[in-house]
Amino acid sequence: EAQVTQNPRYLITVTGKKLTVTCSQNMNHEYMSWYRQDPGLGLRQIYYSMNVEVTDKGDVPEGYKVSRKEKRNFPLILESPSPNQTSLYFCASRPTGLSNQPQHFGDGTRLSIL
Amino acid sequence: GDSVTQMEGPVTLSEEAFLTINCTYTATGYPSLFWYVQYPGEGLQLLLKATKADDKGSNKGFEATYRKETTSFHLEKGSVQVSDSAVYFCALRAKGNTGFQKLVFGTGTRLLVSP
């Protein structure tokens, strides 16, 4: 089954404790992206990656890092989490060859930073 | 910059009522337009899309027509069901600063359908 898998689904942690949210897709997609969803703001893009070793900032990259060492994986790293990063996070992927192909989304990761 | 504006929710309807969720956009060029649906506890799923003016996207009884003259892509369904209760996001795909096409989302509209 084609899917985007995120882990963990839920996490409660404390300010300053480094965490990583993993994202993996099994569709051989070149493009992957991270979004955060906040009430009244919709989804905002954090980082995206066009392919292996190619990443770029989205609209709200501050406080986040990403890496793309393999095509299937695109982890989101919070080096020193802060309460304003409490949010619902989504990973997404799609092929880049056909520009109108929709993105496939993971089921989300709800982070609470205390 | 590019943006999408959706009506605020929640939209509360009785089963079998007619649904309209308004969406308007601002973009340079000719974006593709999408509606995504998010059921409770799940990620976003593509509901329908339209890639050029006057295209009509449709799926599961939902429809939306790409209206370039009014820069709109309103979502409609003739008879909603309880199972349609979800959050609906309008989105456009436009060129970003680097020339890459990025998705821009509206804020989402929650639909609540009661029996």
PDB file of C-alpha atoms in Angstrom:
ATOM      1  CA  GLU A   1       0.000   0.000   0.000  1.00  0.00           C
ATOM      2  CA  ALA A   2       1.278   3.418  -0.992  1.00  0.00           C
ATOM      3  CA  GLN A   3       1.748   5.499   2.100  1.00  0.00           C
ATOM      4  CA  VAL A   4       3.608   8.161   4.019  1.00  0.00           C
ATOM      5  CA  THR A   5       4.457   7.017   7.547  1.00  0.00           C
ATOM      6  CA  GLN A   6       5.263   9.386  10.383  1.00  0.00           C
ATOM      7  CA  ASN A   7       6.515   8.530  13.847  1.00  0.00           C
ATOM      8  CA  PRO A   8       5.691   9.161  16.572  1.00  0.00           C
ATOM      9  CA  ARG A   9       2.007  10.030  16.236  1.00  0.00           C
ATOM     10  CA  TYR A  10       1.978  11.810  19.579  1.00  0.00           C
ATOM     11  CA  LEU A  11       4.755  13.217  21.750  1.00  0.00           C
ATOM     12  CA  ILE A  12       4.807  15.298  24.904  1.00  0.00           C
ATOM     13  CA  THR A  13       8.226  16.610  25.830  1.00  0.00           C
ATOM     14  CA  VAL A  14       9.968  19.508  27.536  1.00  0.00           C
ATOM     15  CA  THR A  15      11.643  22.653  26.310  1.00  0.00           C
ATOM     16  CA  GLY A  16      15.172  22.143  25.048  1.00  0.00           C
ATOM     17  CA  LYS A  17      15.139  18.361  24.706  1.00  0.00           C
ATOM     18  CA  LYS A  18      16.121  17.482  21.143  1.00  0.00           C
ATOM     19  CA  LEU A  19      13.612  15.416  19.208  1.00  0.00           C
ATOM     20  CA  THR A  20      13.252  13.913  15.760  1.00  0.00           C
ATOM     21  CA  VAL A  21      10.057  13.113  13.898  1.00  0.00           C
ATOM     22  CA  THR A  22      10.626  10.521  11.208  1.00  0.00           C
ATOM     23  CA  CYS A  23       8.898  10.408   7.835  1.00  0.00           C
ATOM     24  CA  SER A  24       9.132   7.615   5.304  1.00  0.00           C
ATOM     25  CA  GLN A  25       7.389   7.093   1.954  1.00  0.00           C
ATOM     26  CA  ASN A  26       7.278   3.944  -0.182  1.00  0.00           C
ATOM     27  CA  MET A  27       6.266   5.529  -3.498  1.00  0.00           C
ATOM     28  CA  ASN A  28       9.730   6.483  -4.745  1.00  0.00           C
ATOM     29  CA  HIS A  29       8.718  10.157  -4.737  1.00  0.00           C
ATOM     30  CA  GLU A  30      11.396  12.758  -5.289  1.00  0.00           C
ATOM     31  CA  TYR A  31       9.633  15.601  -3.500  1.00  0.00           C
ATOM     32  CA  MET A  32       8.979  15.580   0.249  1.00  0.00           C
ATOM     33  CA  SER A  33       7.795  18.319   2.544  1.00  0.00           C
ATOM     34  CA  TRP A  34       6.975  19.138   6.163  1.00  0.00           C
ATOM     35  CA  TYR A  35       4.035  21.281   7.282  1.00  0.00           C
ATOM     36  CA  ARG A  36       2.706  22.435  10.587  1.00  0.00           C
ATOM     37  CA  GLN A  37      -1.003  22.935  11.159  1.00  0.00           C
ATOM     38  CA  ASP A  38      -2.209  25.502  13.646  1.00  0.00           C
ATOM     39  CA  PRO A  39      -5.767  26.710  14.372  1.00  0.00           C
ATOM     40  CA  GLY A  40      -6.752  29.627  12.169  1.00  0.00           C
ATOM     41  CA  LEU A  41      -3.534  29.401  10.146  1.00  0.00           C
ATOM     42  CA  GLY A  42      -4.065  26.302   8.038  1.00  0.00           C
ATOM     43  CA  LEU A  43      -0.974  24.409   6.912  1.00  0.00           C
ATOM     44  CA  ARG A  44       2.325  26.207   6.600  1.00  0.00           C
ATOM     45  CA  GLN A  45       5.350  24.704   4.946  1.00  0.00           C
ATOM     46  CA  ILE A  46       8.441  24.280   7.125  1.00  0.00           C
ATOM     47  CA  TYR A  47      10.979  22.690   4.761  1.00  0.00           C
ATOM     48  CA  TYR A  48      10.891  20.804   1.524  1.00  0.00           C
ATOM     49  CA  SER A  49      13.223  18.576  -0.459  1.00  0.00           C
ATOM     50  CA  MET A  50      13.329  18.169  -4.207  1.00  0.00           C
ATOM     51  CA  ASN A  51      15.487  15.049  -4.044  1.00  0.00           C
ATOM     52  CA  VAL A  52      18.284  13.391  -2.087  1.00  0.00           C
ATOM     53  CA  GLU A  53      20.653  15.941  -0.545  1.00  0.00           C
ATOM     54  CA  VAL A  54      18.514  18.835  -1.858  1.00  0.00           C
ATOM     55  CA  THR A  55      16.545  20.703   0.796  1.00  0.00           C
ATOM     56  CA  ASP A  56      15.218  24.245   1.090  1.00  0.00           C
ATOM     57  CA  LYS A  57      13.335  26.441   3.520  1.00  0.00           C
ATOM     58  CA  GLY A  58       9.605  26.824   3.387  1.00  0.00           C
ATOM     59  CA  ASP A  59       7.615  29.624   4.979  1.00  0.00           C
ATOM     60  CA  VAL A  60       8.313  28.880   8.664  1.00  0.00           C
ATOM     61  CA  PRO A  61      11.724  27.153   8.945  1.00  0.00           C
ATOM     62  CA  GLU A  62      12.980  28.799  12.166  1.00  0.00           C
ATOM     63  CA  GLY A  63      13.777  26.276  14.897  1.00  0.00           C
ATOM     64  CA  TYR A  64      13.726  23.264  12.577  1.00  0.00           C
ATOM     65  CA  LYS A  65      16.241  21.214  10.617  1.00  0.00           C
ATOM     66  CA  VAL A  66      15.807  18.485   8.049  1.00  0.00           C
ATOM     67  CA  SER A  67      17.977  16.022   6.183  1.00  0.00           C
ATOM     68  CA  ARG A  68      17.489  13.941   3.064  1.00  0.00           C
ATOM     69  CA  LYS A  69      20.166  11.262   2.935  1.00  0.00           C
ATOM     70  CA  GLU A  70      17.888   8.702   1.318  1.00  0.00           C
ATOM     71  CA  LYS A  71      15.021   9.150  -1.081  1.00  0.00           C
ATOM     72  CA  ARG A  72      12.428   7.510   1.130  1.00  0.00           C
ATOM     73  CA  ASN A  73      13.208   9.310   4.423  1.00  0.00           C
ATOM     74  CA  PHE A  74      12.863  12.956   5.418  1.00  0.00           C
ATOM     75  CA  PRO A  75      13.210  13.441   9.186  1.00  0.00           C
ATOM     76  CA  LEU A  76      12.269  16.687  10.929  1.00  0.00           C
ATOM     77  CA  ILE A  77      14.627  17.687  13.724  1.00  0.00           C
ATOM     78  CA  LEU A  78      13.916  20.088  16.557  1.00  0.00           C
ATOM     79  CA  GLU A  79      17.305  20.751  18.147  1.00  0.00           C
ATOM     80  CA  SER A  80      15.972  22.785  21.057  1.00  0.00           C
ATOM     81  CA  PRO A  81      12.166  22.652  21.076  1.00  0.00           C
ATOM     82  CA  SER A  82      10.173  25.536  22.502  1.00  0.00           C
ATOM     83  CA  PRO A  83       6.495  25.812  23.467  1.00  0.00           C
ATOM     84  CA  ASN A  84       5.666  27.777  20.292  1.00  0.00           C
ATOM     85  CA  GLN A  85       6.506  24.635  18.337  1.00  0.00           C
ATOM     86  CA  THR A  86       3.562  22.829  19.906  1.00  0.00           C
ATOM     87  CA  SER A  87       1.560  21.914  16.835  1.00  0.00           C
ATOM     88  CA  LEU A  88       0.296  19.203  14.528  1.00  0.00           C
ATOM     89  CA  TYR A  89       2.915  18.243  11.941  1.00  0.00           C
ATOM     90  CA  PHE A  90       2.408  16.604   8.570  1.00  0.00           C
ATOM     91  CA  CYS A  91       4.868  15.075   6.160  1.00  0.00           C
ATOM     92  CA  ALA A  92       3.931  14.840   2.490  1.00  0.00           C
ATOM     93  CA  SER A  93       5.435  13.531  -0.739  1.00  0.00           C
ATOM     94  CA  ARG A  94       4.760  13.572  -4.454  1.00  0.00           C
ATOM     95  CA  PRO A  95       6.579  12.914  -7.713  1.00  0.00           C
ATOM     96  CA  THR A  96       8.131  15.974  -9.346  1.00  0.00           C
ATOM     97  CA  GLY A  97       7.901  14.951 -12.975  1.00  0.00           C
ATOM     98  CA  LEU A  98       4.186  15.755 -13.346  1.00  0.00           C
ATOM     99  CA  SER A  99       3.436  19.135 -11.838  1.00  0.00           C
ATOM    100  CA  ASN A 100      -0.240  18.503 -11.136  1.00  0.00           C
ATOM    101  CA  GLN A 101       0.183  15.327  -9.151  1.00  0.00           C
ATOM    102  CA  PRO A 102      -1.306  15.685  -5.660  1.00  0.00           C
ATOM    103  CA  GLN A 103       0.675  15.338  -2.484  1.00  0.00           C
ATOM    104  CA  HIS A 104       0.274  12.261  -0.299  1.00  0.00           C
ATOM    105  CA  PHE A 105       0.115  13.100   3.399  1.00  0.00           C
ATOM    106  CA  GLY A 106       1.035  11.155   6.509  1.00  0.00           C
ATOM    107  CA  ASP A 107      -1.442  10.868   9.369  1.00  0.00           C
ATOM    108  CA  GLY A 108       0.242  13.585  11.397  1.00  0.00           C
ATOM    109  CA  THR A 109       2.342  13.945  14.532  1.00  0.00           C
ATOM    110  CA  ARG A 110       0.965  15.940  17.443  1.00  0.00           C
ATOM    111  CA  LEU A 111       3.793  17.543  19.417  1.00  0.00           C
ATOM    112  CA  SER A 112       3.331  19.198  22.796  1.00  0.00           C
ATOM    113  CA  ILE A 113       6.327  21.109  24.129  1.00  0.00           C
ATOM    114  CA  LEU A 114       5.983  21.989  27.811  1.00  0.00           C
TER     115      LEU A 114
ATOM    116  CA  GLY B   1       2.245  36.757  -2.601  1.00  0.00           C
ATOM    117  CA  ASP B   2      -0.023  33.849  -3.424  1.00  0.00           C
ATOM    118  CA  SER B   3      -2.832  33.197  -0.972  1.00  0.00           C
ATOM    119  CA  VAL B   4      -6.064  31.309  -0.442  1.00  0.00           C
ATOM    120  CA  THR B   5      -9.046  32.574   1.524  1.00  0.00           C
ATOM    121  CA  GLN B   6     -11.738  30.242   2.789  1.00  0.00           C
ATOM    122  CA  MET B   7     -14.912  30.895   4.692  1.00  0.00           C
ATOM    123  CA  GLU B   8     -14.562  30.414   8.415  1.00  0.00           C
ATOM    124  CA  GLY B   9     -16.277  27.533  10.072  1.00  0.00           C
ATOM    125  CA  PRO B  10     -17.698  25.596  11.519  1.00  0.00           C
ATOM    126  CA  VAL B  11     -20.375  24.997   8.939  1.00  0.00           C
ATOM    127  CA  THR B  12     -23.195  23.087  10.593  1.00  0.00           C
ATOM    128  CA  LEU B  13     -25.751  21.290   8.417  1.00  0.00           C
ATOM    129  CA  SER B  14     -28.382  18.631   8.698  1.00  0.00           C
ATOM    130  CA  GLU B  15     -28.030  15.449   6.673  1.00  0.00           C
ATOM    131  CA  GLU B  16     -29.135  15.831   3.022  1.00  0.00           C
ATOM    132  CA  ALA B  17     -28.654  19.608   3.081  1.00  0.00           C
ATOM    133  CA  PHE B  18     -26.829  21.452   0.296  1.00  0.00           C
ATOM    134  CA  LEU B  19     -23.233  22.418   0.995  1.00  0.00           C
ATOM    135  CA  THR B  20     -21.177  25.325  -0.255  1.00  0.00           C
ATOM    136  CA  ILE B  21     -17.748  26.199   1.095  1.00  0.00           C
ATOM    137  CA  ASN B  22     -16.348  29.343  -0.473  1.00  0.00           C
ATOM    138  CA  CYS B  23     -12.744  29.627  -1.607  1.00  0.00           C
ATOM    139  CA  THR B  24     -11.057  32.508  -3.398  1.00  0.00           C
ATOM    140  CA  TYR B  25      -7.431  32.855  -4.343  1.00  0.00           C
ATOM    141  CA  THR B  26      -4.745  35.335  -5.287  1.00  0.00           C
ATOM    142  CA  ALA B  27      -1.945  34.136  -7.523  1.00  0.00           C
ATOM    143  CA  THR B  28       0.229  35.210 -10.384  1.00  0.00           C
ATOM    144  CA  GLY B  29      -0.005  33.136 -13.497  1.00  0.00           C
ATOM    145  CA  TYR B  30      -2.274  30.138 -13.748  1.00  0.00           C
ATOM    146  CA  PRO B  31      -2.241  28.018 -10.601  1.00  0.00           C
ATOM    147  CA  SER B  32      -3.715  24.574 -10.190  1.00  0.00           C
ATOM    148  CA  LEU B  33      -6.439  24.397  -7.543  1.00  0.00           C
ATOM    149  CA  PHE B  34      -7.196  21.640  -5.071  1.00  0.00           C
ATOM    150  CA  TRP B  35      -9.591  20.668  -2.313  1.00  0.00           C
ATOM    151  CA  TYR B  36      -8.229  18.422   0.419  1.00  0.00           C
ATOM    152  CA  VAL B  37     -10.265  16.771   3.183  1.00  0.00           C
ATOM    153  CA  GLN B  38      -9.030  15.894   6.663  1.00  0.00           C
ATOM    154  CA  TYR B  39     -11.065  13.390   8.661  1.00  0.00           C
ATOM    155  CA  PRO B  40     -10.583  13.315  12.439  1.00  0.00           C
ATOM    156  CA  GLY B  41      -7.195  11.940  13.429  1.00  0.00           C
ATOM    157  CA  GLU B  42      -6.021  11.545   9.867  1.00  0.00           C
ATOM    158  CA  GLY B  43      -3.841  13.335   7.358  1.00  0.00           C
ATOM    159  CA  LEU B  44      -5.069  15.281   4.367  1.00  0.00           C
ATOM    160  CA  GLN B  45      -6.483  13.462   1.365  1.00  0.00           C
ATOM    161  CA  LEU B  46      -6.996  14.942  -2.050  1.00  0.00           C
ATOM    162  CA  LEU B  47     -10.708  15.371  -2.713  1.00  0.00           C
ATOM    163  CA  LEU B  48     -10.630  16.967  -6.159  1.00  0.00           C
ATOM    164  CA  LYS B  49      -8.554  19.239  -8.363  1.00  0.00           C
ATOM    165  CA  ALA B  50      -8.741  21.517 -11.393  1.00  0.00           C
ATOM    166  CA  THR B  51      -5.797  22.623 -13.467  1.00  0.00           C
ATOM    167  CA  LYS B  52      -7.167  25.311 -15.763  1.00  0.00           C
ATOM    168  CA  ALA B  53      -9.960  27.836 -16.075  1.00  0.00           C
ATOM    169  CA  ASP B  54     -13.494  26.406 -16.358  1.00  0.00           C
ATOM    170  CA  ASP B  55     -12.319  22.920 -15.348  1.00  0.00           C
ATOM    171  CA  LYS B  56     -14.681  21.172 -12.969  1.00  0.00           C
ATOM    172  CA  GLY B  57     -13.224  18.780 -10.436  1.00  0.00           C
ATOM    173  CA  SER B  58     -15.540  16.179  -8.921  1.00  0.00           C
ATOM    174  CA  ASN B  59     -15.326  13.257  -6.523  1.00  0.00           C
ATOM    175  CA  LYS B  60     -17.657  11.517  -4.036  1.00  0.00           C
ATOM    176  CA  GLY B  61     -20.510  13.866  -4.941  1.00  0.00           C
ATOM    177  CA  PHE B  62     -18.417  16.986  -4.353  1.00  0.00           C
ATOM    178  CA  GLU B  63     -17.778  19.464  -7.155  1.00  0.00           C
ATOM    179  CA  ALA B  64     -15.779  22.642  -7.659  1.00  0.00           C
ATOM    180  CA  THR B  65     -15.313  24.774 -10.778  1.00  0.00           C
ATOM    181  CA  TYR B  66     -12.184  26.820 -11.499  1.00  0.00           C
ATOM    182  CA  ARG B  67     -13.487  30.348 -12.105  1.00  0.00           C
ATOM    183  CA  LYS B  68     -10.691  32.570 -13.311  1.00  0.00           C
ATOM    184  CA  GLU B  69     -12.888  35.641 -13.711  1.00  0.00           C
ATOM    185  CA  THR B  70     -13.846  35.575 -10.030  1.00  0.00           C
ATOM    186  CA  THR B  71     -10.654  33.812  -8.822  1.00  0.00           C
ATOM    187  CA  SER B  72     -12.810  31.277  -7.015  1.00  0.00           C
ATOM    188  CA  PHE B  73     -13.012  27.524  -6.495  1.00  0.00           C
ATOM    189  CA  HIS B  74     -16.077  26.975  -4.335  1.00  0.00           C
ATOM    190  CA  LEU B  75     -16.803  23.457  -3.074  1.00  0.00           C
ATOM    191  CA  GLU B  76     -20.360  22.163  -3.398  1.00  0.00           C
ATOM    192  CA  LYS B  77     -22.292  19.013  -2.629  1.00  0.00           C
ATOM    193  CA  GLY B  78     -25.974  18.505  -3.252  1.00  0.00           C
ATOM    194  CA  SER B  79     -26.748  16.290  -0.261  1.00  0.00           C
ATOM    195  CA  VAL B  80     -24.307  15.921   2.617  1.00  0.00           C
ATOM    196  CA  GLN B  81     -24.003  12.888   4.861  1.00  0.00           C
ATOM    197  CA  VAL B  82     -22.857  12.549   8.445  1.00  0.00           C
ATOM    198  CA  SER B  83     -19.721  10.845   7.127  1.00  0.00           C
ATOM    199  CA  ASP B  84     -18.782  14.083   5.318  1.00  0.00           C
ATOM    200  CA  SER B  85     -18.011  15.730   8.664  1.00  0.00           C
ATOM    201  CA  ALA B  86     -14.371  16.784   8.364  1.00  0.00           C
ATOM    202  CA  VAL B  87     -12.122  19.781   7.783  1.00  0.00           C
ATOM    203  CA  TYR B  88     -11.867  20.933   4.180  1.00  0.00           C
ATOM    204  CA  PHE B  89      -8.836  22.801   2.848  1.00  0.00           C
ATOM    205  CA  CYS B  90      -8.672  24.748  -0.367  1.00  0.00           C
ATOM    206  CA  ALA B  91      -5.178  24.981  -1.859  1.00  0.00           C
ATOM    207  CA  LEU B  92      -3.356  26.259  -4.895  1.00  0.00           C
ATOM    208  CA  ARG B  93      -0.106  25.235  -6.476  1.00  0.00           C
ATOM    209  CA  ALA B  94       1.919  28.130  -7.699  1.00  0.00           C
ATOM    210  CA  LYS B  95       5.531  28.969  -8.480  1.00  0.00           C
ATOM    211  CA  GLY B  96       7.635  29.788  -5.425  1.00  0.00           C
ATOM    212  CA  ASN B  97      10.586  32.152  -5.317  1.00  0.00           C
ATOM    213  CA  THR B  98      12.919  29.486  -6.625  1.00  0.00           C
ATOM    214  CA  GLY B  99      10.598  28.638  -9.500  1.00  0.00           C
ATOM    215  CA  PHE B 100       9.442  25.463  -7.799  1.00  0.00           C
ATOM    216  CA  GLN B 101       5.752  24.872  -7.482  1.00  0.00           C
ATOM    217  CA  LYS B 102       4.591  24.912  -3.872  1.00  0.00           C
ATOM    218  CA  LEU B 103       1.211  24.267  -2.277  1.00  0.00           C
ATOM    219  CA  VAL B 104      -0.449  27.193  -0.520  1.00  0.00           C
ATOM    220  CA  PHE B 105      -3.323  26.257   1.804  1.00  0.00           C
ATOM    221  CA  GLY B 106      -6.313  28.102   3.117  1.00  0.00           C
ATOM    222  CA  THR B 107      -7.050  28.001   6.832  1.00  0.00           C
ATOM    223  CA  GLY B 108      -9.540  25.139   6.547  1.00  0.00           C
ATOM    224  CA  THR B 109     -13.299  24.967   7.097  1.00  0.00           C
ATOM    225  CA  ARG B 110     -14.786  22.488   9.538  1.00  0.00           C
ATOM    226  CA  LEU B 111     -18.024  20.855   8.399  1.00  0.00           C
ATOM    227  CA  LEU B 112     -20.325  19.269  10.966  1.00  0.00           C
ATOM    228  CA  VAL B 113     -23.264  17.237   9.654  1.00  0.00           C
ATOM    229  CA  SER B 114     -25.937  16.074  12.077  1.00  0.00           C
ATOM    230  CA  PRO B 115     -28.415  13.221  11.466  1.00  0.00           C
TER     231      PRO B 115
END
